[in-house]
Amino acid sequence: MKVIIIGGGKVVYFLAKTFLSKGYEVTIINRDQDYCERLAKKLRATIIHGDGSDPYFLEDAEALKADAVAALTPNDPDNLFICQLAEQKFKVPKTFALVNNPTNEWIFQKLGVTKVISTTSIISSLIEQQVTVDDVTNLFPIDEGKVTVTQVVLTEESPVLGRSLSEVSLPYDSVLGSVIRGDEVIIPRGDTRLLKGDKVIVIALPENQAEVFKVLLGHEKEGVR
Amino acid sequence: MYILIVGCGKAGSHLANSISRKGEDVVVIDNREEAFNNLSTEFTGFTLLGDATEFELLKEAKIDNADVVIATTTDDNVNSMIAQIAKDIFEVPKVLARTFAPRREKIYNQLGIDTICPTTLSVTEFEKAILD
């Protein structure tokens, strides 16, 4: 696999290092000559000193043969244009744009960039996942939150303890994907009994989430999207 | 007509002065306060300080009411992004972006952005002057 990374800093360095260790062919484009020279000494990657949003340097990086281009500069307009250039002119199958301003996430998608990475959104959702209410953890949203996957830990107050799944009436548009009991993972069936301490993976539409929590925990918990 | 000009450098301010004199409504955005010193006393429009790649600022500038958006900042990619937001998200009828690099012009056009490239324009004029 051939990957072209445009950008700098430690993220790009360690990303390139990781890709190289997996045997990928890595090319890095950066505007700063010193950075390029330092990188060239440390990495077995092709380093190009130049403006990654200039078609000339992408051509130099053999973008036509690239499987992926990642635009990771601190400037959102540069990242947008790099991805558009890579897709339109060089027909690169996968392009990734970093957005520094999280508002740009949907703007980039609207303008045709398929993979948009917002560090702000990722970090904030990771923090939310970890610090959410004790017994409910939002694992991940699917397709921008149209479906959510949540983990619920059954406490002793849960009204469903000891009952089999067929006895528990869950709302429509929700399903229990699996039950994690200690080290054991159970794909639940109608006769699966729910026990205290079970981690139940709930797949549901966001609007039904609260009701599922009520059934499983006996009280309402607000889900975080 | 409401004309939104992004970038109040030499070209942007000159254009703003000239269109404002003709009686059109003009708003100019720049992220450097001193850039607005380029505007003449004839300029009767409004100025807005800030980064025009920030969506909120464009909304504040009422870009959705604009008849024309001109992107003339010093950064080609900023111009391209603003032009695309104006055209594809706010459906502004007429959008023009300046690009300094002729190499980029073709891609901009492929993205549906109308461009003005000062380099190409001056080369054409120079050629005319030399060969005529």
Coordinates of C-alpha atoms in Angstrom, one line a residue:
Chain A
M1 CA 0.0 0.0 0.0
K2 CA 1.2 3.5 -0.9
V3 CA 0.3 6.3 1.3
I4 CA 1.0 10.0 0.9
I5 CA 0.8 12.2 4.0
I6 CA 0.8 16.0 3.8
G7 CA 1.5 17.8 7.0
G8 CA 4.0 17.9 9.9
G9 CA 4.6 17.7 13.5
K10 CA 4.8 14.7 15.8
V11 CA 1.5 13.2 14.5
V12 CA 2.8 12.9 11.0
Y13 CA 6.2 11.5 12.2
F14 CA 4.6 8.8 14.3
L15 CA 1.9 8.0 11.8
A16 CA 4.6 7.5 9.1
K17 CA 6.6 5.4 11.5
T18 CA 3.6 3.2 12.2
F19 CA 2.8 2.8 8.5
L20 CA 6.4 2.0 7.6
S21 CA 6.5 -0.7 10.3
K22 CA 3.5 -2.3 8.6
G23 CA 5.5 -2.3 5.3
Y24 CA 3.5 0.4 3.6
E25 CA 5.3 2.8 1.2
V26 CA 5.1 6.2 2.7
T27 CA 5.7 9.7 1.1
I28 CA 5.5 12.8 3.2
I29 CA 5.2 16.3 1.7
N30 CA 6.0 19.3 4.0
R31 CA 6.7 23.0 3.3
D32 CA 9.4 23.3 6.0
Q33 CA 12.8 22.4 4.8
D34 CA 14.3 21.8 8.3
Y35 CA 11.4 19.4 9.1
C36 CA 12.0 17.5 5.9
E37 CA 15.7 17.1 6.5
R38 CA 15.1 15.9 10.1
L39 CA 12.5 13.4 8.9
A40 CA 14.7 12.2 6.0
K41 CA 17.4 11.2 8.6
K42 CA 14.9 9.4 10.8
L43 CA 12.5 7.6 8.5
R44 CA 12.9 5.3 5.5
A45 CA 10.1 7.3 3.7
T46 CA 10.3 9.5 0.7
I47 CA 10.3 13.1 1.9
I48 CA 9.3 15.9 -0.4
H49 CA 9.9 19.5 0.5
G50 CA 7.1 21.6 -1.1
D51 CA 3.5 22.7 -1.0
G52 CA 1.3 19.6 -0.9
S53 CA -1.6 21.5 -2.4
D54 CA 0.3 22.2 -5.5
P55 CA -0.4 19.6 -8.2
Y56 CA 3.3 19.6 -9.1
F57 CA 4.4 18.2 -5.8
L58 CA 1.6 15.6 -5.6
E59 CA 2.7 14.5 -9.1
D60 CA 6.3 14.3 -7.8
A61 CA 5.0 12.1 -4.9
E62 CA 3.5 9.8 -7.6
A63 CA 0.0 10.4 -6.4
L64 CA -1.4 8.6 -9.4
K65 CA -0.1 5.3 -7.9
A66 CA -1.2 6.2 -4.3
D67 CA -3.9 4.1 -2.5
A68 CA -4.5 6.9 0.1
V69 CA -3.7 10.5 0.7
A70 CA -4.0 12.0 4.1
A71 CA -4.1 15.8 4.4
L72 CA -3.1 16.6 8.0
T73 CA -2.0 20.2 7.9
P74 CA -3.2 22.8 10.5
N75 CA -5.0 24.7 7.7
D76 CA -8.4 23.4 6.8
P77 CA -8.6 25.1 3.4
D78 CA -5.3 23.4 2.4
N79 CA -6.6 20.0 3.6
L80 CA -9.8 20.5 1.6
F81 CA -8.0 21.4 -1.6
I82 CA -5.4 18.6 -1.2
C83 CA -8.1 16.0 -1.0
Q84 CA -10.1 17.5 -3.9
L85 CA -6.9 17.6 -6.0
A86 CA -6.0 14.0 -5.1
E87 CA -9.5 12.8 -6.0
Q88 CA -10.1 14.8 -9.1
K89 CA -6.7 15.0 -10.8
F90 CA -5.0 11.9 -9.4
K91 CA -8.0 9.6 -8.9
V92 CA -6.7 8.5 -5.5
P93 CA -9.2 6.0 -4.1
K94 CA -9.2 7.1 -0.5
T95 CA -8.5 10.6 0.8
F96 CA -8.6 11.7 4.4
A97 CA -8.9 15.4 5.5
L98 CA -8.1 16.6 9.0
V99 CA -10.4 19.4 10.1
N100 CA -9.1 21.6 12.8
N101 CA -12.4 23.5 13.1
P102 CA -15.1 20.9 13.9
T103 CA -17.7 23.0 12.0
N104 CA -15.9 22.1 8.9
E105 CA -16.7 18.4 9.3
W106 CA -20.1 18.6 7.6
I107 CA -18.9 21.4 5.2
F108 CA -16.2 19.1 3.9
Q109 CA -18.6 16.2 3.6
K110 CA -21.0 18.4 1.7
L111 CA -18.2 19.5 -0.6
G112 CA -17.4 15.8 -1.4
V113 CA -14.6 14.8 0.9
T114 CA -15.6 11.3 2.1
K115 CA -13.3 10.8 5.1
V116 CA -13.2 13.8 7.4
I117 CA -11.3 13.5 10.7
S118 CA -12.0 16.0 13.4
T119 CA -9.6 15.7 16.3
T120 CA -11.8 17.9 18.4
S121 CA -14.9 15.7 17.8
I122 CA -12.9 12.5 18.4
I123 CA -11.3 13.6 21.6
S124 CA -14.6 15.1 23.0
S125 CA -16.5 12.0 22.2
L126 CA -13.8 9.8 23.7
I127 CA -14.0 11.9 26.9
E128 CA -17.8 11.8 26.9
Q129 CA -17.7 8.0 26.5
Q130 CA -15.4 7.6 29.5
V131 CA -17.1 10.0 31.8
T132 CA -20.7 9.3 31.1
V133 CA -23.0 8.1 33.8
D134 CA -21.6 5.1 35.6
D135 CA -23.8 2.3 34.2
V136 CA -24.3 3.5 30.6
T137 CA -21.5 3.9 28.2
N138 CA -22.0 5.1 24.6
L139 CA -19.7 2.9 22.5
F140 CA -20.2 4.5 19.1
P141 CA -22.7 6.1 16.7
I142 CA -23.3 4.5 13.3
D143 CA -23.8 6.6 10.2
E144 CA -23.6 9.9 12.0
G145 CA -25.7 8.9 15.0
K146 CA -28.7 7.3 13.1
V147 CA -28.1 4.2 15.1
T148 CA -26.3 4.1 18.5
V149 CA -24.5 1.3 20.2
T150 CA -24.4 1.5 23.9
Q151 CA -23.2 -0.6 26.8
V152 CA -25.4 -0.9 29.9
V153 CA -24.2 -2.5 33.1
L154 CA -27.0 -4.3 35.0
T155 CA -26.9 -3.2 38.7
E156 CA -28.8 -4.8 41.6
E157 CA -31.6 -2.3 41.1
S158 CA -32.2 -3.6 37.6
P159 CA -35.8 -4.9 37.2
V160 CA -34.7 -7.5 34.6
L161 CA -32.4 -9.6 36.8
G162 CA -33.0 -13.3 36.6
R163 CA -35.5 -12.9 33.7
S164 CA -35.0 -14.4 30.3
L165 CA -34.9 -12.2 27.3
S166 CA -38.2 -13.4 26.0
E167 CA -39.8 -12.0 29.3
V168 CA -38.3 -8.6 28.8
S169 CA -40.2 -6.3 26.5
L170 CA -37.9 -4.0 24.8
P171 CA -39.2 -1.1 22.7
Y172 CA -39.4 -1.4 18.9
D173 CA -36.3 -0.6 16.9
S174 CA -33.9 -1.8 19.6
V175 CA -32.0 -5.1 20.1
L176 CA -29.6 -6.5 22.5
G177 CA -26.5 -7.4 20.5
S178 CA -24.6 -9.3 23.1
V179 CA -24.1 -9.9 26.8
I180 CA -20.7 -9.8 28.3
R181 CA -20.5 -11.8 31.5
G182 CA -17.0 -11.7 33.0
D183 CA -14.8 -13.1 30.3
E184 CA -17.6 -14.8 28.5
V185 CA -19.4 -13.2 25.5
I186 CA -22.9 -14.4 24.9
I187 CA -25.0 -13.7 21.8
P188 CA -28.3 -13.7 23.5
R189 CA -31.4 -15.7 22.6
G190 CA -34.9 -15.7 24.0
D191 CA -33.9 -18.1 26.8
T192 CA -30.8 -16.1 27.9
R193 CA -31.2 -14.9 31.5
L194 CA -29.9 -11.6 32.5
L195 CA -27.8 -11.4 35.7
K196 CA -26.3 -8.7 37.9
G197 CA -23.1 -7.3 36.5
D198 CA -23.9 -8.3 32.9
K199 CA -22.7 -5.8 30.4
V200 CA -25.4 -5.6 27.8
I201 CA -24.7 -4.2 24.4
V202 CA -27.7 -2.3 23.1
I203 CA -28.3 -1.4 19.5
A204 CA -31.1 1.2 19.1
L205 CA -32.3 4.2 17.4
P206 CA -31.4 7.3 19.4
E207 CA -35.0 8.1 20.1
N208 CA -35.6 4.7 21.7
Q209 CA -32.4 4.7 23.8
A210 CA -33.9 6.2 26.9
E211 CA -36.8 3.7 26.9
V212 CA -34.4 0.8 26.6
F213 CA -32.4 2.1 29.6
K214 CA -35.6 2.4 31.6
V215 CA -36.5 -1.2 30.9
L216 CA -33.0 -2.5 31.7
L217 CA -32.1 -0.2 34.6
G218 CA -35.5 0.7 36.0
H219 CA -34.8 4.4 35.7
E220 CA -34.1 6.8 32.9
K221 CA -30.7 7.7 31.8
E222 CA -29.9 10.3 29.2
G223 CA -27.8 8.9 26.4
V224 CA -25.1 11.1 24.9
R225 CA -24.8 11.2 21.2
Chain B
M1 CA -27.1 44.0 -5.5
Y2 CA -25.3 42.7 -2.5
I3 CA -21.7 41.9 -3.1
L4 CA -19.5 40.2 -0.5
I5 CA -15.8 40.6 -0.9
V6 CA -13.4 38.4 1.1
G7 CA -9.9 39.8 1.3
C8 CA -9.3 43.5 1.6
G9 CA -5.8 43.6 0.0
K10 CA -4.9 45.7 -3.0
A11 CA -7.3 44.0 -5.4
G12 CA -10.1 43.4 -2.9
S13 CA -10.2 47.0 -1.6
H14 CA -9.9 48.5 -5.0
L15 CA -12.9 46.5 -6.2
A16 CA -14.8 47.3 -3.1
N17 CA -14.2 51.1 -3.5
S18 CA -15.1 51.0 -7.1
I19 CA -18.4 48.9 -6.8
S20 CA -19.4 50.9 -3.7
R21 CA -19.0 54.1 -5.7
K22 CA -21.4 52.7 -8.3
G23 CA -24.0 52.4 -5.6
E24 CA -24.0 48.7 -4.9
D25 CA -24.2 47.2 -1.3
V26 CA -20.7 45.9 -0.4
V27 CA -19.4 44.0 2.6
V28 CA -15.7 43.3 2.9
I29 CA -14.2 40.7 5.2
D30 CA -10.6 40.5 6.2
N31 CA -8.8 39.0 9.2
R32 CA -6.4 42.0 9.6
E33 CA -7.9 45.2 10.9
E34 CA -5.3 47.3 9.2
A35 CA -6.4 45.9 5.8
F36 CA -9.5 48.1 6.0
N37 CA -7.2 51.2 5.7
N38 CA -7.1 50.4 2.0
L39 CA -10.7 51.4 1.7
S40 CA -11.3 55.0 0.4
T41 CA -13.7 57.6 1.7
E42 CA -15.9 56.7 -1.2
F43 CA -16.6 53.2 0.3
T44 CA -20.0 53.3 1.9
G45 CA -20.3 49.6 2.7
F46 CA -19.6 47.5 5.8
T47 CA -16.4 45.8 7.0
L48 CA -16.3 42.6 9.0
L49 CA -13.1 41.5 10.9
G50 CA -12.4 37.8 11.1
D51 CA -11.6 34.5 9.4
A52 CA -13.9 34.0 6.4
T53 CA -13.3 30.2 6.5
E54 CA -15.3 30.2 9.7
F55 CA -18.8 29.3 8.9
E56 CA -20.3 31.5 11.6
L57 CA -18.6 34.6 10.2
L58 CA -20.0 34.0 6.7
K59 CA -23.4 33.6 8.2
E60 CA -22.9 36.9 10.1
A61 CA -22.0 38.5 6.8
K62 CA -25.4 37.3 5.5
I63 CA -23.8 35.3 2.7
D64 CA -27.1 33.7 2.1
N65 CA -28.4 37.0 0.8
A66 CA -25.4 37.7 -1.4
D67 CA -25.8 38.1 -5.1
V68 CA -22.1 37.9 -5.7
V69 CA -19.2 36.6 -3.7
I70 CA -15.6 37.4 -4.6
A71 CA -12.8 35.6 -2.8
T72 CA -9.5 37.6 -3.1
T73 CA -7.5 36.6 -0.1
T74 CA -3.8 36.0 -0.6
D75 CA -4.2 32.2 -0.1
D76 CA -5.5 30.3 -3.2
N77 CA -6.9 27.4 -1.1
V78 CA -8.7 29.8 1.2
N79 CA -10.3 31.4 -1.9
S80 CA -11.2 28.0 -3.2
M81 CA -12.9 26.9 0.0
I82 CA -14.9 30.1 0.4
A83 CA -16.0 30.0 -3.2
Q84 CA -17.2 26.4 -2.7
I85 CA -19.0 27.2 0.5
A86 CA -20.7 30.2 -1.2
K87 CA -21.7 28.2 -4.3
D88 CA -22.5 24.7 -3.0
I89 CA -23.9 25.5 0.5
F90 CA -25.4 29.0 0.2
E91 CA -26.1 28.8 -3.5
V92 CA -24.9 32.3 -4.2
P93 CA -25.7 32.9 -7.9
K94 CA -22.3 34.3 -8.9
V95 CA -19.0 33.3 -7.3
L96 CA -15.5 34.2 -8.3
A97 CA -12.2 33.1 -6.8
R98 CA -8.8 34.6 -7.4
T99 CA -6.0 32.1 -7.9
F100 CA -2.4 33.1 -8.3
A101 CA -1.1 29.7 -9.5
P102 CA -2.2 28.9 -13.1
R103 CA -1.5 25.2 -12.3
R104 CA -4.5 25.2 -9.9
E105 CA -6.9 27.0 -12.2
K106 CA -7.9 23.9 -14.1
I107 CA -8.8 22.0 -10.9
Y108 CA -10.8 24.9 -9.6
N109 CA -12.8 25.0 -12.8
Q110 CA -13.3 21.2 -12.5
L111 CA -14.7 21.8 -9.0
G112 CA -17.1 24.3 -10.6
I113 CA -15.4 27.4 -9.4
D114 CA -15.0 30.3 -11.7
T115 CA -11.6 31.8 -11.4
I116 CA -9.6 34.9 -12.2
C117 CA -5.9 34.3 -12.4
P118 CA -3.8 37.5 -12.3
T119 CA -0.8 35.7 -13.6
T120 CA -2.5 34.4 -16.7
L121 CA -4.2 37.7 -17.3
S122 CA -0.9 39.7 -17.2
V123 CA 0.9 37.2 -19.3
T124 CA -1.8 37.5 -22.0
E125 CA -1.5 41.3 -21.8
F126 CA 2.3 41.2 -21.9
E127 CA 2.1 38.9 -24.9
K128 CA -0.3 41.2 -26.7
A129 CA 2.0 44.2 -26.0
I130 CA 5.1 42.3 -27.2
L131 CA 3.6 40.8 -30.4
D132 CA 1.3 43.5 -31.6

